[in-house]
mmCIF file of C-alpha atoms in Angstrom:
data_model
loop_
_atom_site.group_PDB
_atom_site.id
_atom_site.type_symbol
_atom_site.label_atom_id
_atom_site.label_comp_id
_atom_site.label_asym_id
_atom_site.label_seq_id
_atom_site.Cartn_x
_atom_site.Cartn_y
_atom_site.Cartn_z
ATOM 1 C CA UNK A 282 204.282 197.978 94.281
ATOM 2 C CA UNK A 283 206.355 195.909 96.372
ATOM 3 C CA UNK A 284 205.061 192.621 96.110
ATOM 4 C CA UNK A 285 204.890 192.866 91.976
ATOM 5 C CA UNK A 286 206.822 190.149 91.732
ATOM 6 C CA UNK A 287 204.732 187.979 93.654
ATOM 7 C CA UNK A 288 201.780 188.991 91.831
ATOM 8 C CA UNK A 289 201.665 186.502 89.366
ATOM 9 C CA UNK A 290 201.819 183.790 91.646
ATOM 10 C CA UNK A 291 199.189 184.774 93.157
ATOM 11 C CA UNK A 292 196.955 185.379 90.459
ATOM 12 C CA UNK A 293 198.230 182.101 89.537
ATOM 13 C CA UNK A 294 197.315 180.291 92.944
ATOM 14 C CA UNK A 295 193.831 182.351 92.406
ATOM 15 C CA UNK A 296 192.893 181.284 88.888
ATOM 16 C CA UNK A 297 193.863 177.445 89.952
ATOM 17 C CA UNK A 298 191.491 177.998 92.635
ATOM 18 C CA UNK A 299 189.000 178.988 90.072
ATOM 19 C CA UNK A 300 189.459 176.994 87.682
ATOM 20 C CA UNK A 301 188.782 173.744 90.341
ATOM 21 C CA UNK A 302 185.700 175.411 91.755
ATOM 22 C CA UNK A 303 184.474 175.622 87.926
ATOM 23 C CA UNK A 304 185.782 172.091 87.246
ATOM 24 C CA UNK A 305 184.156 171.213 90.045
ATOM 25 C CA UNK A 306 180.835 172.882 90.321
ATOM 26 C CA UNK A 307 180.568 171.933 86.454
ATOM 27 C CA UNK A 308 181.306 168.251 87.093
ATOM 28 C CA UNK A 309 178.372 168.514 89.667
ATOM 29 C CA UNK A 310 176.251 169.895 87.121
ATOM 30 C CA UNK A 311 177.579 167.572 84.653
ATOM 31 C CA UNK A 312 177.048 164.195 86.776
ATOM 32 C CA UNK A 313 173.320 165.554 87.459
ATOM 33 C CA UNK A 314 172.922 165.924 83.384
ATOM 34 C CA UNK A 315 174.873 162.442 83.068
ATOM 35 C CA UNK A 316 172.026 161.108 85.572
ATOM 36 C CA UNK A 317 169.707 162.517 83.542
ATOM 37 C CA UNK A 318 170.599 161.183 80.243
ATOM 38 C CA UNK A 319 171.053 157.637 81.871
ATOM 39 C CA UNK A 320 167.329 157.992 83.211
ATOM 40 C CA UNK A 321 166.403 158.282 79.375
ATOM 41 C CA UNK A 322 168.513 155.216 79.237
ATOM 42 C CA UNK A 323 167.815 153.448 82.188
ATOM 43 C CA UNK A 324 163.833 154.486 82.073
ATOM 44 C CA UNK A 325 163.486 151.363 79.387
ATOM 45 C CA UNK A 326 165.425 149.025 81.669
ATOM 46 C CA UNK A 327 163.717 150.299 84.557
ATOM 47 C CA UNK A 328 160.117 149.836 82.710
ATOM 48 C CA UNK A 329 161.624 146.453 81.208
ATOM 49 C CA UNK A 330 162.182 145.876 85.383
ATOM 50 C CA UNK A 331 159.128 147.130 86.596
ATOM 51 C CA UNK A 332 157.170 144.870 83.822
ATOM 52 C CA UNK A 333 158.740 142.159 84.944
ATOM 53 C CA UNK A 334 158.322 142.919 88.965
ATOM 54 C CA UNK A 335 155.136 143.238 87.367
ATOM 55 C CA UNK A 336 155.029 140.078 85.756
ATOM 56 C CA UNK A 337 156.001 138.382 88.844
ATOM 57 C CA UNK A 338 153.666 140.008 91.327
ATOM 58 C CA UNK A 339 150.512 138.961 89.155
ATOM 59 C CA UNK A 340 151.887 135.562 88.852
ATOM 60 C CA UNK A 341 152.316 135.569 92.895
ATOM 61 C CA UNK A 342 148.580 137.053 93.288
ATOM 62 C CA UNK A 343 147.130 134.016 90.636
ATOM 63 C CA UNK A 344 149.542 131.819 93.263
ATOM 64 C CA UNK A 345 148.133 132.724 96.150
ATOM 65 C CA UNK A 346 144.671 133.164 94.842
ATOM 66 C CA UNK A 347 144.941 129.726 93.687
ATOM 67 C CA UNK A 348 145.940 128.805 97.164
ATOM 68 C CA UNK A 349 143.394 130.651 98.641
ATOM 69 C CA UNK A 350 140.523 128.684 96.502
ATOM 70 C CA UNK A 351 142.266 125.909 97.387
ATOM 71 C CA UNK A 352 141.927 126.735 100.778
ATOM 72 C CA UNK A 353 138.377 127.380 100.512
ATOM 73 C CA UNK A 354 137.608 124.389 98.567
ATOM 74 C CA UNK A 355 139.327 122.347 101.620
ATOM 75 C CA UNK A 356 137.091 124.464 103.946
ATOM 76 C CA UNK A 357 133.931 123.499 101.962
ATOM 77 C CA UNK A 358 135.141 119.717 101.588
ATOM 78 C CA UNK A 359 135.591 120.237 106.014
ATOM 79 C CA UNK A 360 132.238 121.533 105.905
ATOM 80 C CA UNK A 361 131.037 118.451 104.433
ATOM 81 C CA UNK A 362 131.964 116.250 107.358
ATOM 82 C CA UNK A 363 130.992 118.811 109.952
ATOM 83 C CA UNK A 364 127.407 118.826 108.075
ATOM 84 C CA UNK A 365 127.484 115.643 107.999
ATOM 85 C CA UNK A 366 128.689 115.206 111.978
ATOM 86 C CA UNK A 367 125.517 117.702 112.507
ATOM 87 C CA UNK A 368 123.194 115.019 110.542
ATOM 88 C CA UNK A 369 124.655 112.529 112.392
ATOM 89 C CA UNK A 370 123.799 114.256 115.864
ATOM 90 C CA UNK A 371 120.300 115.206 114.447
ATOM 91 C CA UNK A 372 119.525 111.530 114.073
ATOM 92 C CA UNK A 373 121.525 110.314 117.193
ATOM 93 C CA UNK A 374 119.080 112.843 118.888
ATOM 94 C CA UNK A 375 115.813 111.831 116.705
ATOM 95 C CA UNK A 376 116.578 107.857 116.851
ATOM 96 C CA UNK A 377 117.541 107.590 120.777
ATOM 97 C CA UNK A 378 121.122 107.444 120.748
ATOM 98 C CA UNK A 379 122.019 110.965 122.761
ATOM 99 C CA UNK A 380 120.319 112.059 125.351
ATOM 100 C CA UNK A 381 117.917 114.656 125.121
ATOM 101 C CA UNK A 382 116.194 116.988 127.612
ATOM 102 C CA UNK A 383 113.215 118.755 127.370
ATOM 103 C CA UNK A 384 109.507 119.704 128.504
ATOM 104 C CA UNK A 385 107.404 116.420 128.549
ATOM 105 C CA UNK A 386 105.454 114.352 131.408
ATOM 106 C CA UNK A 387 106.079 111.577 133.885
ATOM 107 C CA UNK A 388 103.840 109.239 133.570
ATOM 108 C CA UNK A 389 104.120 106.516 137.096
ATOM 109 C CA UNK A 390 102.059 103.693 137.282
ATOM 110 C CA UNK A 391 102.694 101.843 140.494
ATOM 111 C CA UNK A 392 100.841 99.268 142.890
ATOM 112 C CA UNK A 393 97.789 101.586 144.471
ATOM 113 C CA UNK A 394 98.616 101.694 148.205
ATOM 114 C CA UNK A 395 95.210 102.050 149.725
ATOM 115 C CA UNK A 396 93.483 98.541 149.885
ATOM 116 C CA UNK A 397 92.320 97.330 146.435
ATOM 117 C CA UNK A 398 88.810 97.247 146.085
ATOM 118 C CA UNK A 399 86.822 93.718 146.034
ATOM 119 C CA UNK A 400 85.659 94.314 142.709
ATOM 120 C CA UNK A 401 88.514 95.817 141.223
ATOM 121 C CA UNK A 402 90.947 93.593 138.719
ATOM 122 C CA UNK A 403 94.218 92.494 140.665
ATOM 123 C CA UNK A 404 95.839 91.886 137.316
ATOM 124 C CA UNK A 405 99.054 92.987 136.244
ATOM 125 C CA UNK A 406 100.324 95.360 133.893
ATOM 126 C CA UNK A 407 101.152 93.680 130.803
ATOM 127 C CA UNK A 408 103.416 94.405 127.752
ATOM 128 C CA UNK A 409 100.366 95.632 126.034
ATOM 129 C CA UNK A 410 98.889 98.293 128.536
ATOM 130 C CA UNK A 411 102.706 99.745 127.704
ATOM 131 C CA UNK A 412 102.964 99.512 124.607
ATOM 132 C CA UNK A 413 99.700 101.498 124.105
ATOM 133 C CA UNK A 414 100.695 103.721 126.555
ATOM 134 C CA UNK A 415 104.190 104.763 124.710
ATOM 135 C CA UNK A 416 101.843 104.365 121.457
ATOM 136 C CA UNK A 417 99.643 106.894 122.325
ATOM 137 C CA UNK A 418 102.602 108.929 123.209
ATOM 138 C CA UNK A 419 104.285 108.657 119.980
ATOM 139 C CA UNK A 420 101.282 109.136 118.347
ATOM 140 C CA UNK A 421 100.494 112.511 120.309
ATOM 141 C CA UNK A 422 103.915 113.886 119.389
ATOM 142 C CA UNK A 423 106.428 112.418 121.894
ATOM 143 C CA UNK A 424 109.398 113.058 120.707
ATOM 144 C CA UNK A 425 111.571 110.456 123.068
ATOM 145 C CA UNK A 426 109.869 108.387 125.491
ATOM 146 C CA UNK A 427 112.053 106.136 128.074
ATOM 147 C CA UNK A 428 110.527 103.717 130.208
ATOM 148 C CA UNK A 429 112.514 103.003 133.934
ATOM 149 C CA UNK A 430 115.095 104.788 132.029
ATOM 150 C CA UNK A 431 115.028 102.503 128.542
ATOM 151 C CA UNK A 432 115.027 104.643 126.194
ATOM 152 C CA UNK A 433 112.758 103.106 123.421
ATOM 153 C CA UNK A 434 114.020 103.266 119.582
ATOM 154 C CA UNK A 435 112.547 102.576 116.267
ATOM 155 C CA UNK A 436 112.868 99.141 116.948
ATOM 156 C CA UNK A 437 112.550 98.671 120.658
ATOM 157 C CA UNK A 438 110.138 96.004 122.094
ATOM 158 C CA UNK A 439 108.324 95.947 125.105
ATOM 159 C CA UNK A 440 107.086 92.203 126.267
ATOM 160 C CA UNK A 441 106.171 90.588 128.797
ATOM 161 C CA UNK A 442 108.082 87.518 129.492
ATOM 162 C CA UNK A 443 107.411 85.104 132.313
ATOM 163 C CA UNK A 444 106.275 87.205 135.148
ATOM 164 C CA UNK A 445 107.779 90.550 133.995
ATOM 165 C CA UNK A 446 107.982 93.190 131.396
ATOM 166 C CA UNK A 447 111.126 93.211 129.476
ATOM 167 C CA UNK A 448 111.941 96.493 127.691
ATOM 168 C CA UNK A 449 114.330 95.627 125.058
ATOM 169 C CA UNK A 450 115.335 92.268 126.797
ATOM 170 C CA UNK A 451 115.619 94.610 129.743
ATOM 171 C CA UNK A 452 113.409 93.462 132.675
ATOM 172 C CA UNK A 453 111.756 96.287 134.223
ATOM 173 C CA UNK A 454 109.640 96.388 137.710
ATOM 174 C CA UNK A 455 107.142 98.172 139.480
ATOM 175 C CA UNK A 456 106.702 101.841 139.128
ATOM 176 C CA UNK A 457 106.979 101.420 135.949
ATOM 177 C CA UNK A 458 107.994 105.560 134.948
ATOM 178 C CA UNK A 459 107.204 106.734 131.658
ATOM 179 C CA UNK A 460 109.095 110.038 130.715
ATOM 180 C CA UNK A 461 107.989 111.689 127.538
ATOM 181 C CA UNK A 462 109.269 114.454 125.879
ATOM 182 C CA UNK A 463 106.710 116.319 123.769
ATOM 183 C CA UNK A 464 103.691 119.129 125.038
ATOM 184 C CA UNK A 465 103.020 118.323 127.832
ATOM 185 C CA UNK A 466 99.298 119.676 127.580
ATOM 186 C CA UNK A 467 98.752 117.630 124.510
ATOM 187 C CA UNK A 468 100.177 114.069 126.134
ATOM 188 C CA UNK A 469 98.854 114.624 129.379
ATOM 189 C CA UNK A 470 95.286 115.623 127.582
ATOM 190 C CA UNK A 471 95.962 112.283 124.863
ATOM 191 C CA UNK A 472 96.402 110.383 128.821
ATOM 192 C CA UNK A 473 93.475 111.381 129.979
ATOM 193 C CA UNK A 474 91.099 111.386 127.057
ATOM 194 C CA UNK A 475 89.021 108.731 126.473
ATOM 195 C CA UNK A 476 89.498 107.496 122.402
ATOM 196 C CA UNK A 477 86.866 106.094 119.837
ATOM 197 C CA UNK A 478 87.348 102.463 120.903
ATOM 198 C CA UNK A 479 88.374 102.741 124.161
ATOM 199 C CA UNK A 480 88.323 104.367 127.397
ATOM 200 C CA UNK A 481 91.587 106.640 128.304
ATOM 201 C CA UNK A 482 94.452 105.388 129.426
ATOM 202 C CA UNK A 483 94.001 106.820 133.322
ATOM 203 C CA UNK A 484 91.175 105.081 133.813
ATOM 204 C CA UNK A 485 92.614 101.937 132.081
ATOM 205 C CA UNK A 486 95.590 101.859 134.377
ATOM 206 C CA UNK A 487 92.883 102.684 137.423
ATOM 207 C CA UNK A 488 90.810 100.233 136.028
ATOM 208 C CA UNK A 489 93.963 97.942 136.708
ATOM 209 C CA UNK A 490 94.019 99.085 139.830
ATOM 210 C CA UNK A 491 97.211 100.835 139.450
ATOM 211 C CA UNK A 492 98.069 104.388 140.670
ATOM 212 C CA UNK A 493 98.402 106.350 137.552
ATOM 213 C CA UNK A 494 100.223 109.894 138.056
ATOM 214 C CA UNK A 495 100.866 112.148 135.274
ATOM 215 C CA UNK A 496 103.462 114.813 136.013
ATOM 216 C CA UNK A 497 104.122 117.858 133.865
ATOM 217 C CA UNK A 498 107.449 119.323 133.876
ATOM 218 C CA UNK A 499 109.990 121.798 131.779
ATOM 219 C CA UNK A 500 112.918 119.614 132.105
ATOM 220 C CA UNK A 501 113.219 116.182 131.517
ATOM 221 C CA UNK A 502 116.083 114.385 130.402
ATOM 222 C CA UNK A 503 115.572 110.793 128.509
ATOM 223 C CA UNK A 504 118.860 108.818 128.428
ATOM 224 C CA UNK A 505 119.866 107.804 125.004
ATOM 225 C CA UNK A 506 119.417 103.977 123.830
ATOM 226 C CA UNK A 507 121.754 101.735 125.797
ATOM 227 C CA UNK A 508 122.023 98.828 123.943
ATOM 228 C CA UNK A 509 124.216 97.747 120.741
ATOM 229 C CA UNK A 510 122.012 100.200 118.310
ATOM 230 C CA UNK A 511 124.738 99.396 115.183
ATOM 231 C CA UNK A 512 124.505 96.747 112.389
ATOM 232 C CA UNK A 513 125.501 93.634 113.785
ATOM 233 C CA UNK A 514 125.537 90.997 111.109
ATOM 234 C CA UNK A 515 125.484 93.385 107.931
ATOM 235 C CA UNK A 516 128.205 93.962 106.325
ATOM 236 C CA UNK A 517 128.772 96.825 103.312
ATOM 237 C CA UNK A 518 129.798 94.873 99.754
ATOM 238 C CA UNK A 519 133.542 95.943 99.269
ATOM 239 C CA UNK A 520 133.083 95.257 95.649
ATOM 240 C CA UNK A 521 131.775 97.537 93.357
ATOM 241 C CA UNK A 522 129.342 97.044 90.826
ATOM 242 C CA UNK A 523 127.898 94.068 93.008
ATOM 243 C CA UNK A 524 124.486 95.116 92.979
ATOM 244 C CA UNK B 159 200.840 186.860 81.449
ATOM 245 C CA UNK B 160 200.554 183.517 80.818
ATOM 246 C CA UNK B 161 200.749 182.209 83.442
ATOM 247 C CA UNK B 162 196.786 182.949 84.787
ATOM 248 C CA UNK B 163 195.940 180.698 81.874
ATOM 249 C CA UNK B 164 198.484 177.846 82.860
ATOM 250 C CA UNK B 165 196.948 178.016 86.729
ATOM 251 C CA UNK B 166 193.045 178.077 85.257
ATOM 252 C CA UNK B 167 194.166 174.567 83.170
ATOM 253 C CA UNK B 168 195.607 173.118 86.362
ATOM 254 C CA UNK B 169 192.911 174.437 88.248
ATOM 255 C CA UNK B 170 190.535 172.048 85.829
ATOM 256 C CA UNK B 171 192.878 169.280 85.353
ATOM 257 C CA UNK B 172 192.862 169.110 89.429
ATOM 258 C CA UNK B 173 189.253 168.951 88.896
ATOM 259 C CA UNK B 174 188.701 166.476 86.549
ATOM 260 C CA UNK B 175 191.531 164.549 88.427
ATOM 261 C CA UNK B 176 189.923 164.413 91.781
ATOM 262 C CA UNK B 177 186.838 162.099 92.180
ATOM 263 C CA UNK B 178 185.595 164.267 94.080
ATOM 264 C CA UNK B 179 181.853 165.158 93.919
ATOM 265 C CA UNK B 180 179.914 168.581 95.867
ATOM 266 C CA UNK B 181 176.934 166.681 97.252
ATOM 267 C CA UNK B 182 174.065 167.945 95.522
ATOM 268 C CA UNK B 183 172.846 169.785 99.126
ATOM 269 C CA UNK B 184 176.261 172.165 98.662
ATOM 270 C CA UNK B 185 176.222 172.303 95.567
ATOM 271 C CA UNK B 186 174.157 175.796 95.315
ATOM 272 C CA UNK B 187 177.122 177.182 98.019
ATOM 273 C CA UNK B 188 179.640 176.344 95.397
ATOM 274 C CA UNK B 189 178.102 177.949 92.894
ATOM 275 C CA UNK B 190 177.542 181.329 94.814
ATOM 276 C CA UNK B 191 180.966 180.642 95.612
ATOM 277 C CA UNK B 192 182.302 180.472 91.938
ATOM 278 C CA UNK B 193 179.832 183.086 91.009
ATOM 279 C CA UNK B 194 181.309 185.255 93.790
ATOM 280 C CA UNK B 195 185.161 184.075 92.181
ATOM 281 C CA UNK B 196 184.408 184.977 88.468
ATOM 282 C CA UNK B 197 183.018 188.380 89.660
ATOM 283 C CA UNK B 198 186.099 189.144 91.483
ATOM 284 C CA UNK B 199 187.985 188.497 88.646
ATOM 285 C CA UNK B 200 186.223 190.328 86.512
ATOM 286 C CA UNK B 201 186.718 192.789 88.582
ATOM 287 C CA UNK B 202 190.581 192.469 89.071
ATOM 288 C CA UNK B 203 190.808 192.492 85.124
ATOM 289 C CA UNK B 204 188.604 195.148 84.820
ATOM 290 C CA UNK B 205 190.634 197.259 88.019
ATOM 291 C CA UNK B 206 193.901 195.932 86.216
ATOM 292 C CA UNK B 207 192.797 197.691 82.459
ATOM 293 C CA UNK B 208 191.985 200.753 84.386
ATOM 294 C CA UNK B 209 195.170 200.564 86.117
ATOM 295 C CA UNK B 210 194.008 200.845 89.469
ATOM 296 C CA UNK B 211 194.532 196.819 90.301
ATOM 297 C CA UNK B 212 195.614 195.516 93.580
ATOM 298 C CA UNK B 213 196.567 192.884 94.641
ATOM 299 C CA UNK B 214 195.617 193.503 98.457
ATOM 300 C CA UNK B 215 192.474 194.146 96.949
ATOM 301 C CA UNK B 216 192.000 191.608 94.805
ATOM 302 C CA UNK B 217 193.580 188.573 97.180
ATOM 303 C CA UNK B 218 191.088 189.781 100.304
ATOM 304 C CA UNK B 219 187.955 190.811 97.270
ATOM 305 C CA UNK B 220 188.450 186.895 95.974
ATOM 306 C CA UNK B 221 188.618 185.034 99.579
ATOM 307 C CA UNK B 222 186.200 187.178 101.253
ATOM 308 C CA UNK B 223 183.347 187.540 98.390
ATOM 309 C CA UNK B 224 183.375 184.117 97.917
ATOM 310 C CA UNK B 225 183.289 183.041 101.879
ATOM 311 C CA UNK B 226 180.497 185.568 101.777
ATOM 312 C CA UNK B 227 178.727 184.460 99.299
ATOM 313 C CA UNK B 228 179.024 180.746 100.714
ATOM 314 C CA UNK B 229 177.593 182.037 104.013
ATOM 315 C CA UNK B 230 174.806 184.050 103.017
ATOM 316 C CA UNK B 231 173.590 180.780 101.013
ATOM 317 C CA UNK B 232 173.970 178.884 104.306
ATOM 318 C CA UNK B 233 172.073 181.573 106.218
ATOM 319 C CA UNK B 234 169.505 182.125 104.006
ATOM 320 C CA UNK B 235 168.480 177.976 103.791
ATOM 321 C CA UNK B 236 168.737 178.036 107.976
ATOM 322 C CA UNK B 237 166.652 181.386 107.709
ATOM 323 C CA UNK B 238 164.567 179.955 105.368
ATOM 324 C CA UNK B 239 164.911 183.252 103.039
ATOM 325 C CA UNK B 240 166.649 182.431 99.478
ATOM 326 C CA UNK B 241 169.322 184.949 100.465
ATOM 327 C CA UNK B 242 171.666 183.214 98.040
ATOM 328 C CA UNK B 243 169.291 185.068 95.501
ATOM 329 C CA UNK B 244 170.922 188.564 96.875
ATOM 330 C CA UNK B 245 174.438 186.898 95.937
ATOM 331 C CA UNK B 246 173.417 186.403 92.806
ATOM 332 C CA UNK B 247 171.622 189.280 92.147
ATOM 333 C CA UNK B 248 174.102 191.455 93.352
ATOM 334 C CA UNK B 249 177.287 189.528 92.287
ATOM 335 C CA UNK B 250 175.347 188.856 88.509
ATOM 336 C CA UNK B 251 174.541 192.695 88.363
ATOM 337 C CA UNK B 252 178.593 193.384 89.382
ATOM 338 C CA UNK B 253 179.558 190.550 86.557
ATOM 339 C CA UNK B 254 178.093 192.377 83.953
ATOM 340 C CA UNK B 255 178.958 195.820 84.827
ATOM 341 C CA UNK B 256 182.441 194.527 85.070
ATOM 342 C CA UNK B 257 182.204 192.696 81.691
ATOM 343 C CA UNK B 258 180.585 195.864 80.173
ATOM 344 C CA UNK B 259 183.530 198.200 81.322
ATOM 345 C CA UNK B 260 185.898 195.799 80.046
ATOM 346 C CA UNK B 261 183.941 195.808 76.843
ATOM 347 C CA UNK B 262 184.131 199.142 76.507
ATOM 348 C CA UNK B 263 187.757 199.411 77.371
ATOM 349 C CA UNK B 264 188.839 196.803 75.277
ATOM 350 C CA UNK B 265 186.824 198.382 72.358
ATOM 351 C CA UNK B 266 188.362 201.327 72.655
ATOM 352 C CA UNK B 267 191.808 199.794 72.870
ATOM 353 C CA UNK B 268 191.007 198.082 69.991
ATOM 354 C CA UNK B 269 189.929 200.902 67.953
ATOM 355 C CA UNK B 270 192.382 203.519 69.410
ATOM 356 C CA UNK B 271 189.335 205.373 70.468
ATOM 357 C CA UNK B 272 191.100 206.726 73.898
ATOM 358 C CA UNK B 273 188.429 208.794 74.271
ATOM 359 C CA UNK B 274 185.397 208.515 77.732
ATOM 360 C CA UNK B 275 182.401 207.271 76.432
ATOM 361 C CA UNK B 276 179.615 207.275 78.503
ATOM 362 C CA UNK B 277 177.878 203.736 79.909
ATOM 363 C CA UNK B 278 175.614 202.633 77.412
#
């Protein structure tokens, strides 16, 4: 052969070749094995890790579930206040101090037009035809009641001073208008039904010689209590444990 | 004679020398590939006892086994048929005929048997 010489080189150049590719393909093998036996290793640390990722997560979720009760407890204290705000509305509405709407009656007692009879009473309306009149209202489940737009509270006063009515030191003047908020069938029917002791209130008010209308209706709206309704000259002890 | 042995030791010391790594995706080529290599020289040693070696043969046998072998991995994964089996299969069955022969021949050499004996 010609090339003889050369052959050893080659074989040579061929077997270097070879012997990289092995090194090589065996080092790939080898890292994979290394990677292997470090997993052994590592799998300790990595559990050791994990635990502690571990560790840390369920001290995050007692965190933030502590923040969320927290929270809730906050929302349950602001639910306090709202109740409260409701409570206070309630009574504002039940003790005259919002306005309310409703069904009810008008009640208007006014000077009859048409010539007053000869034998018929020219006296006025006094505090205590109205105050019977609200009375009776009250007491046949009026709910509000305003006269010429006063609304009357627990502690409201109708009287008659000098000539006039006052309504809460409010002077008030013919028509007097009663609006009532309640059933209307039952304080129209307590209007016009005569009681025990007395006759009813129509035909007291006609019997005054007033025009007394009752008017039914679905909405009526009785203005809340205008005057200073708060605790004027009570005060709260600061101290405690001053009874 | 030596100097197959010398190459084979640089060959590794190159290897170990380099920080260089087959990512694991190539690494199955490279095997084929040194599969493919040992069987060719198996098969040189085996041609070169029976005095038939060369090195035309071998050089183009070597290069072109191993290219081959490469590629039919890399077809095979694009086909999605394990054709780098067939490499192996057929280069395996090739490594140990060739490693059989040389057996054989070697034993006899050994032995001073000169006589054929048939593949057992």
């Amino acid at each position: 052969m010609k090339n003889n010489r050369q052959v050893p080189f080659i074989i040579t150049t061929i077997s270097i070749i070879i012997g990289f590719m092995l090194t090589l393909q065996f080092r790939s093998n080898q890292s994979t094995f290394a990677t292997e036996r470090q997993d052994t290793f590592q799998l300790r640390q990595n559990v050791q890790k994990e635990m502690e990722h571990h560790q840390k997560l369920l001290n995050d979720i007692s965190k933030y579930e502590k923040l969320l009760s927290e929270y809730e407890t906050s929302i349950n204290e602001g639910s306090g206040p709202s109740v409260m705000q409701d409570e206070l509305i309630r009574l504002e509405k039940e003790h005259g101090f919002a306005d309310i709407a409703g069904s009810g009656i008008i009640v208007t007692i006014e000077d009859e037009p048409s010539a007053p009879g000869a034998d018929r009473l020219q006296s006025p309306v006094i505090d205590q035809d109205l105050t019977d009149l609200t009375s009776l209202l009250f007491a046949n489940g009026a709910k509000a009641i305003a006269v010429n737009g006063n609304r009357l509270i627990v502690n409201s006063s109708i009287r008659s001073v000098g000539e006039g009515i006052q309504v809460d030191t409010k002077p008030i003047d013919m028509p007097y208008i009663v609006k009532a908020i309640g059933d209307p069938q039952s304080l129209e029917a307590a209007l016009r039904l005569p009681g025990s002791d007395r006759e009813s209130m129509e035909d007291w008010f006609h019997f005054l010689n007033k025009k007394f209308t009752i008017q039914k209706s679905e909405s009526i709206t009785v203005p809340a209590h205008k005057g200073a309704g708060g605790v004027k000259y009570m005060k709260p002890l600061e101290q405690k444990g001053a009874s | 004679m030596w100097l197959p042995v010398i190459g084979l030791i640089i060959g590794v010391v190159l290897g170990l020398s380099f920080e260089f790594r087959v990512p694991e995706e190539y690494s199955s080529y490279l095997s084929i590939a040194v599969l493919a290599a040992l069987d060719t020289i198996f098969g040189g040693l085996r041609a070169h006892l029976d005095n038939y070696f060369d090195i035309k043969v071998f050089m183009s046998g070597f290069f072109f086994n191993t290219l081959l072998a490469a590629g039919l991995a890399f077809l095979g994964v694009y086909m999605g048929v394990d054709l780098y089996l067939a490499a192996i299969f057929a280069f395996g069955v090739r490594l140990f005929n060739n490693i059989a022969v040389i057996r054989r021949i070697l034993i006899g050499r050994w032995f001073g048997d000169k006589e054929e004996k048939p593949l057992s």
